[in-house]
Amino acid sequence: MTGLPVFRPVMSPSLIALLVQITATAVTLVFFLPAFSLLGIDISLIFAAFIQGGVASAACFRFGLASWWVPINLLFVPMVVWALTFGIAPVWFLAAFFLLFLVFWSVYRSQVPLYLSSQKAWGATVDLLPAGSGFAMLDLGAGLGGMLNHLSIKRPDGRFYGMEIAPLPFALAWLRKIAGRGAYQIRWGNFWAHNLAGYDVVYAYLSPVPMAKLWVKACMEMLPGSRFISNSFPVPEVKPEEIVELDDFHRSRLYVYRIPARQGIGAAP
Ligand SMILES: C[S@@+](CC[C@H](N)C(=O)[O-])C[C@H]1O[C@@H](n2cnc3c(N)ncnc32)[C@H](O)[C@@H]1O
């Protein structure tokens, strides 16, 4: 790479990726295809699609996108061209888009996709619950409700709650509660609008993006001494009270924090 500066716009990565795709398509149509034509070289549609993908993946670096966007941008248009060769009815693409939309919903803004805590994480979290009965635990972004289901079966003396913003995972978590043995409450909504006061334990398995802001929210709203557990994504620059290593597929870790006493809020002068 040259010493050109990386352009880091204040935009969500999915919008940047869209911009990258539009730019790469324009560059391919305006520059590369006429250049091949001038040279008298006939290129196939799939070859043109890979040129567009090459331009798009190079643009990812310039636009400061994370490295995992590179293969997505490289293959997006070639995959569309490839899929078109099968003559699949457009309604199937629409159906697939709709299904993905119901699962991933606001990922383009939250940058928190759906992936599930391992059973090892479920088991380790049981050990991090308070010893006494009647405690309240919240799973922020409860996904399919697997964590809540497990905990509520293992600790029927506790109260378990979940919030999930994506409609399909929410519906599946709700059905899981109806059909299974778990006793938990699941709400469809945005946890940023939900007050965390009253929960003794808050569990989060999100992404690196919201952690700093979420920690501030937890410290403002949760009672001092209560627990905040983050699977895989530590709070930047905050030392956890404990780190639990999980022997699961991803070798994940649970970062366990205690909410500190509030300083300067309501303190005697
Ligand atoms: C990585 S998954 C974790 C699922 C589950 N907690 C588990 O451990 O298996 C994160 C979930 O958080 C949800 N989510 C992301 N942002 C949210 C928000 N602001 N409010 C509620 N749910 C959110 C996503 O839709 C996704 O289902």
Tab-separated table of C-alpha atoms and ligand atoms in Angstrom:
chain	number	residue	atom	x	y	z
A	1	MET	CA	0.000	0.000	0.000
A	2	THR	CA	1.185	3.555	-0.692
A	3	GLY	CA	1.352	6.316	1.890
A	4	LEU	CA	-2.038	7.730	0.819
A	5	PRO	CA	-4.161	8.684	3.816
A	6	VAL	CA	-7.060	6.416	4.722
A	7	PHE	CA	-10.408	8.190	4.436
A	8	ARG	CA	-12.462	7.488	7.561
A	9	PRO	CA	-15.931	8.984	7.115
A	10	VAL	CA	-18.326	9.097	10.066
A	11	MET	CA	-20.759	6.576	8.566
A	12	SER	CA	-21.861	3.062	9.361
A	13	PRO	CA	-19.673	0.416	7.641
A	14	SER	CA	-22.608	-0.972	5.640
A	15	LEU	CA	-23.252	2.457	4.107
A	16	ILE	CA	-19.537	2.772	3.350
A	17	ALA	CA	-19.663	-0.676	1.690
A	18	LEU	CA	-22.579	0.507	-0.465
A	19	LEU	CA	-20.561	3.591	-1.418
A	20	VAL	CA	-17.588	1.350	-2.245
A	21	GLN	CA	-19.761	-0.833	-4.511
A	22	ILE	CA	-21.210	2.180	-6.356
A	23	THR	CA	-17.739	3.733	-6.778
A	24	ALA	CA	-16.203	0.452	-8.003
A	25	THR	CA	-19.040	-0.071	-10.501
A	26	ALA	CA	-18.611	3.472	-11.837
A	27	VAL	CA	-14.802	3.078	-12.118
A	28	THR	CA	-15.242	-0.264	-13.941
A	29	LEU	CA	-17.837	1.117	-16.378
A	30	VAL	CA	-16.096	4.428	-17.050
A	31	PHE	CA	-12.460	3.346	-17.025
A	32	PHE	CA	-11.751	-0.401	-17.262
A	33	LEU	CA	-14.389	-1.551	-19.768
A	34	PRO	CA	-13.655	1.251	-22.282
A	35	ALA	CA	-9.894	0.547	-21.816
A	36	PHE	CA	-10.364	-3.145	-22.708
A	37	SER	CA	-12.549	-2.159	-25.633
A	38	LEU	CA	-9.903	0.290	-26.910
A	39	LEU	CA	-7.322	-2.488	-26.701
A	40	GLY	CA	-9.675	-4.705	-28.727
A	41	ILE	CA	-9.978	-7.249	-25.878
A	42	ASP	CA	-13.374	-8.907	-25.478
A	43	ILE	CA	-14.120	-9.735	-21.838
A	44	SER	CA	-16.878	-11.886	-20.407
A	45	LEU	CA	-19.473	-10.598	-17.943
A	46	ILE	CA	-17.981	-12.626	-15.088
A	47	PHE	CA	-14.499	-11.238	-15.814
A	48	ALA	CA	-15.940	-7.689	-15.757
A	49	ALA	CA	-17.623	-8.548	-12.456
A	50	PHE	CA	-14.275	-9.638	-10.972
A	51	ILE	CA	-12.666	-6.373	-12.155
A	52	GLN	CA	-15.427	-4.518	-10.293
A	53	GLY	CA	-14.801	-6.753	-7.245
A	54	GLY	CA	-11.047	-6.078	-7.391
A	55	VAL	CA	-11.625	-2.321	-7.476
A	56	ALA	CA	-14.160	-2.598	-4.625
A	57	SER	CA	-11.857	-4.661	-2.408
A	58	ALA	CA	-8.953	-2.240	-2.976
A	59	ALA	CA	-11.309	0.637	-2.102
A	60	CYS	CA	-12.102	-1.055	1.250
A	61	PHE	CA	-8.607	-0.206	2.488
A	62	ARG	CA	-8.881	3.403	1.387
A	63	PHE	CA	-12.252	3.784	3.086
A	64	GLY	CA	-10.961	2.251	6.335
A	65	LEU	CA	-13.308	-0.774	6.331
A	66	ALA	CA	-12.360	-3.775	8.497
A	67	SER	CA	-10.501	-6.566	6.662
A	68	TRP	CA	-13.504	-8.926	6.642
A	69	TRP	CA	-15.292	-6.505	4.281
A	70	VAL	CA	-12.650	-7.227	1.600
A	71	PRO	CA	-13.925	-10.689	0.506
A	72	ILE	CA	-17.537	-9.474	0.706
A	73	ASN	CA	-16.803	-6.555	-1.615
A	74	LEU	CA	-14.634	-8.691	-3.887
A	75	LEU	CA	-17.285	-11.370	-4.395
A	76	PHE	CA	-20.562	-9.459	-4.196
A	77	VAL	CA	-21.063	-8.603	-7.904
A	78	PRO	CA	-19.429	-11.862	-9.205
A	79	MET	CA	-21.852	-13.824	-6.989
A	80	VAL	CA	-24.808	-11.827	-8.342
A	81	VAL	CA	-23.667	-12.576	-11.930
A	82	TRP	CA	-23.132	-16.241	-11.049
A	83	ALA	CA	-26.575	-16.509	-9.393
A	84	LEU	CA	-28.217	-14.947	-12.469
A	85	THR	CA	-26.843	-17.763	-14.650
A	86	PHE	CA	-29.124	-20.220	-12.802
A	87	GLY	CA	-32.255	-18.351	-13.868
A	88	ILE	CA	-33.600	-18.326	-10.297
A	89	ALA	CA	-36.909	-16.443	-10.042
A	90	PRO	CA	-36.389	-12.949	-8.506
A	91	VAL	CA	-38.979	-13.699	-5.824
A	92	TRP	CA	-36.487	-16.072	-4.142
A	93	PHE	CA	-33.932	-13.279	-3.840
A	94	LEU	CA	-36.630	-11.072	-2.358
A	95	ALA	CA	-37.609	-13.842	0.085
A	96	ALA	CA	-33.958	-14.371	1.103
A	97	PHE	CA	-33.511	-10.636	1.582
A	98	PHE	CA	-36.662	-10.442	3.711
A	99	LEU	CA	-35.571	-13.383	5.872
A	100	LEU	CA	-32.113	-11.888	6.431
A	101	PHE	CA	-33.718	-8.527	7.178
A	102	LEU	CA	-35.909	-10.085	9.898
A	103	VAL	CA	-32.860	-11.772	11.452
A	104	PHE	CA	-30.311	-8.983	11.199
A	105	TRP	CA	-32.724	-6.020	11.337
A	106	SER	CA	-30.668	-2.995	12.491
A	107	VAL	CA	-27.157	-4.452	12.194
A	108	TYR	CA	-26.221	-1.724	9.719
A	109	ARG	CA	-26.613	0.726	12.629
A	110	SER	CA	-25.859	-1.330	15.761
A	111	GLN	CA	-22.991	-3.359	14.233
A	112	VAL	CA	-24.141	-6.248	16.440
A	113	PRO	CA	-25.130	-9.294	14.353
A	114	LEU	CA	-26.745	-12.498	15.601
A	115	TYR	CA	-24.421	-15.221	16.803
A	116	LEU	CA	-25.053	-17.406	19.785
A	117	SER	CA	-23.329	-17.967	23.113
A	118	SER	CA	-21.912	-21.463	23.412
A	119	GLN	CA	-23.283	-24.019	25.867
A	120	LYS	CA	-19.997	-23.606	27.777
A	121	ALA	CA	-20.837	-19.898	28.144
A	122	TRP	CA	-24.296	-20.831	29.446
A	123	GLY	CA	-22.728	-23.177	32.013
A	124	ALA	CA	-20.090	-20.674	33.151
A	125	THR	CA	-22.702	-17.930	33.535
A	126	VAL	CA	-24.714	-20.135	35.911
A	127	ASP	CA	-21.701	-20.009	38.252
A	128	LEU	CA	-21.620	-16.199	38.085
A	129	LEU	CA	-25.195	-15.712	39.280
A	130	PRO	CA	-25.797	-14.475	42.852
A	131	ALA	CA	-26.012	-17.174	45.532
A	132	GLY	CA	-29.264	-15.886	47.078
A	133	SER	CA	-32.671	-16.305	45.511
A	134	GLY	CA	-34.893	-13.647	43.907
A	135	PHE	CA	-32.167	-11.952	41.884
A	136	ALA	CA	-32.876	-10.427	38.462
A	137	MET	CA	-30.767	-11.111	35.379
A	138	LEU	CA	-31.018	-9.452	31.944
A	139	ASP	CA	-29.606	-10.688	28.623
A	140	LEU	CA	-29.033	-7.594	26.457
A	141	GLY	CA	-29.818	-8.735	22.924
A	142	ALA	CA	-31.143	-12.154	23.885
A	143	GLY	CA	-30.943	-13.719	20.407
A	144	LEU	CA	-32.837	-17.009	20.349
A	145	GLY	CA	-33.149	-17.086	24.148
A	146	GLY	CA	-30.689	-19.965	24.659
A	147	MET	CA	-28.882	-18.317	27.564
A	148	LEU	CA	-32.110	-17.320	29.332
A	149	ASN	CA	-33.635	-20.738	28.813
A	150	HIS	CA	-30.629	-22.524	30.300
A	151	LEU	CA	-30.189	-20.174	33.256
A	152	SER	CA	-33.861	-20.211	34.186
A	153	ILE	CA	-33.885	-24.016	34.230
A	154	LYS	CA	-30.699	-24.207	36.324
A	155	ARG	CA	-31.714	-21.429	38.709
A	156	PRO	CA	-35.498	-21.460	39.082
A	157	ASP	CA	-35.057	-19.210	42.133
A	158	GLY	CA	-34.009	-16.273	39.933
A	159	ARG	CA	-35.895	-13.920	37.583
A	160	PHE	CA	-34.687	-13.845	33.996
A	161	TYR	CA	-35.341	-11.197	31.352
A	162	GLY	CA	-34.214	-10.577	27.805
A	163	MET	CA	-34.484	-7.798	25.239
A	164	GLU	CA	-34.148	-8.455	21.527
A	165	ILE	CA	-34.502	-5.931	18.728
A	166	ALA	CA	-34.611	-8.249	15.677
A	167	PRO	CA	-38.145	-9.603	15.028
A	168	LEU	CA	-37.349	-13.176	13.994
A	169	PRO	CA	-34.913	-14.011	16.827
A	170	PHE	CA	-37.355	-12.356	19.249
A	171	ALA	CA	-40.226	-14.516	17.950
A	172	LEU	CA	-38.108	-17.681	18.197
A	173	ALA	CA	-36.978	-16.824	21.750
A	174	TRP	CA	-40.616	-16.262	22.690
A	175	LEU	CA	-41.707	-19.562	21.116
A	176	ARG	CA	-38.847	-21.339	22.883
A	177	LYS	CA	-40.210	-20.097	26.199
A	178	ILE	CA	-43.761	-21.185	25.328
A	179	ALA	CA	-42.659	-24.617	24.080
A	180	GLY	CA	-39.894	-25.346	26.569
A	181	ARG	CA	-39.278	-25.581	30.290
A	182	GLY	CA	-37.600	-22.186	30.645
A	183	ALA	CA	-39.258	-19.466	32.716
A	184	TYR	CA	-38.113	-16.097	31.441
A	185	GLN	CA	-39.576	-12.909	30.017
A	186	ILE	CA	-38.516	-11.683	26.619
A	187	ARG	CA	-39.359	-8.247	25.208
A	188	TRP	CA	-39.065	-6.953	21.670
A	189	GLY	CA	-37.187	-3.665	21.892
A	190	ASN	CA	-34.011	-1.670	21.956
A	191	PHE	CA	-31.959	-2.124	25.106
A	192	TRP	CA	-30.559	1.392	24.817
A	193	ALA	CA	-34.028	2.650	25.732
A	194	HIS	CA	-34.328	0.240	28.676
A	195	ASN	CA	-33.262	1.161	32.197
A	196	LEU	CA	-30.808	-1.335	33.712
A	197	ALA	CA	-31.631	-0.391	37.307
A	198	GLY	CA	-32.995	-3.335	39.229
A	199	TYR	CA	-30.900	-6.029	37.549
A	200	ASP	CA	-28.321	-7.807	39.697
A	201	VAL	CA	-26.632	-9.314	36.644
A	202	VAL	CA	-26.526	-8.008	33.081
A	203	TYR	CA	-25.110	-10.244	30.362
A	204	ALA	CA	-24.015	-8.973	26.946
A	205	TYR	CA	-22.660	-10.789	23.895
A	206	LEU	CA	-22.544	-8.000	21.359
A	207	SER	CA	-19.487	-6.652	19.488
A	208	PRO	CA	-16.565	-4.338	20.264
A	209	VAL	CA	-18.521	-1.340	18.923
A	210	PRO	CA	-20.999	-0.594	21.762
A	211	MET	CA	-18.877	-1.678	24.757
A	212	ALA	CA	-17.536	1.693	25.951
A	213	LYS	CA	-20.958	3.371	25.687
A	214	LEU	CA	-22.689	0.370	27.271
A	215	TRP	CA	-20.338	0.425	30.254
A	216	VAL	CA	-21.206	4.087	30.886
A	217	LYS	CA	-24.917	3.188	30.739
A	218	ALA	CA	-24.416	0.232	33.102
A	219	CYS	CA	-22.467	2.370	35.596
A	220	MET	CA	-25.113	5.108	35.498
A	221	GLU	CA	-28.090	2.789	35.945
A	222	MET	CA	-27.115	-0.437	37.699
A	223	LEU	CA	-26.625	-0.588	41.451
A	224	PRO	CA	-23.017	-0.498	42.670
A	225	GLY	CA	-21.804	-4.031	43.364
A	226	SER	CA	-24.002	-5.655	40.713
A	227	ARG	CA	-22.420	-7.650	37.904
A	228	PHE	CA	-21.891	-6.872	34.258
A	229	ILE	CA	-20.705	-9.810	32.147
A	230	SER	CA	-19.512	-9.444	28.572
A	231	ASN	CA	-18.878	-12.484	26.431
A	232	SER	CA	-15.789	-12.036	24.206
A	233	PHE	CA	-15.734	-8.226	24.076
A	234	PRO	CA	-14.011	-6.438	26.943
A	235	VAL	CA	-14.877	-2.916	27.999
A	236	PRO	CA	-11.986	-0.781	26.727
A	237	GLU	CA	-9.631	0.444	29.444
A	238	VAL	CA	-11.617	-1.106	32.327
A	239	LYS	CA	-10.043	-3.930	34.297
A	240	PRO	CA	-12.446	-6.831	34.786
A	241	GLU	CA	-12.870	-8.321	38.238
A	242	GLU	CA	-12.493	-11.759	36.692
A	243	ILE	CA	-11.927	-13.368	33.295
A	244	VAL	CA	-13.449	-16.804	32.717
A	245	GLU	CA	-11.749	-18.758	29.928
A	246	LEU	CA	-14.197	-20.982	28.050
A	247	ASP	CA	-13.026	-24.109	26.368
A	248	ASP	CA	-15.505	-23.627	23.514
A	249	PHE	CA	-15.124	-23.502	19.728
A	250	HIS	CA	-14.050	-19.837	19.703
A	251	ARG	CA	-12.008	-20.108	22.921
A	252	SER	CA	-14.180	-17.257	24.166
A	253	ARG	CA	-13.814	-15.435	27.440
A	254	LEU	CA	-16.328	-14.001	29.841
A	255	TYR	CA	-15.238	-10.597	31.129
A	256	VAL	CA	-16.831	-10.074	34.533
A	257	TYR	CA	-17.112	-6.539	35.927
A	258	ARG	CA	-18.485	-5.132	39.188
A	259	ILE	CA	-20.374	-1.873	38.916
A	260	PRO	CA	-18.332	0.615	40.957
A	261	ALA	CA	-19.709	2.981	43.605
A	262	ARG	CA	-20.907	6.187	41.978
A	263	GLN	CA	-18.479	8.998	42.578
A	264	GLY	CA	-19.808	12.491	43.043
A	265	ILE	CA	-23.440	11.471	42.467
A	266	GLY	CA	-25.440	12.076	45.613
A	267	ALA	CA	-22.295	11.949	47.745
A	268	ALA	CA	-22.092	14.114	50.852
A	269	PRO	CA	-19.996	17.257	50.256
B	1	LIG	C1	-24.374	-11.781	19.389
B	1	LIG	S1	-26.101	-11.947	19.573
B	1	LIG	C2	-26.185	-12.668	21.188
B	1	LIG	C3	-27.428	-13.485	21.417
B	1	LIG	C4	-27.575	-14.051	22.821
B	1	LIG	N1	-27.416	-13.042	23.839
B	1	LIG	C5	-26.603	-15.145	23.082
B	1	LIG	O1	-25.682	-14.902	23.859
B	1	LIG	O2	-26.739	-16.240	22.511
B	1	LIG	C6	-26.536	-10.241	19.839
B	1	LIG	C7	-28.023	-9.961	19.709
B	1	LIG	O3	-28.248	-8.638	20.154
B	1	LIG	C8	-29.311	-8.084	19.395
B	1	LIG	N2	-29.218	-6.617	19.518
B	1	LIG	C9	-28.267	-5.816	18.984
B	1	LIG	N3	-28.489	-4.536	19.325
B	1	LIG	C10	-29.604	-4.534	20.105
B	1	LIG	C11	-30.333	-3.517	20.758
B	1	LIG	N4	-29.950	-2.240	20.692
B	1	LIG	N5	-31.420	-3.864	21.494
B	1	LIG	C12	-31.813	-5.169	21.588
B	1	LIG	N6	-31.147	-6.184	20.955
B	1	LIG	C13	-30.058	-5.873	20.240
B	1	LIG	C14	-29.045	-8.610	17.995
B	1	LIG	O4	-30.230	-8.577	17.208
B	1	LIG	C15	-28.562	-10.037	18.294
B	1	LIG	O5	-29.638	-10.947	18.273
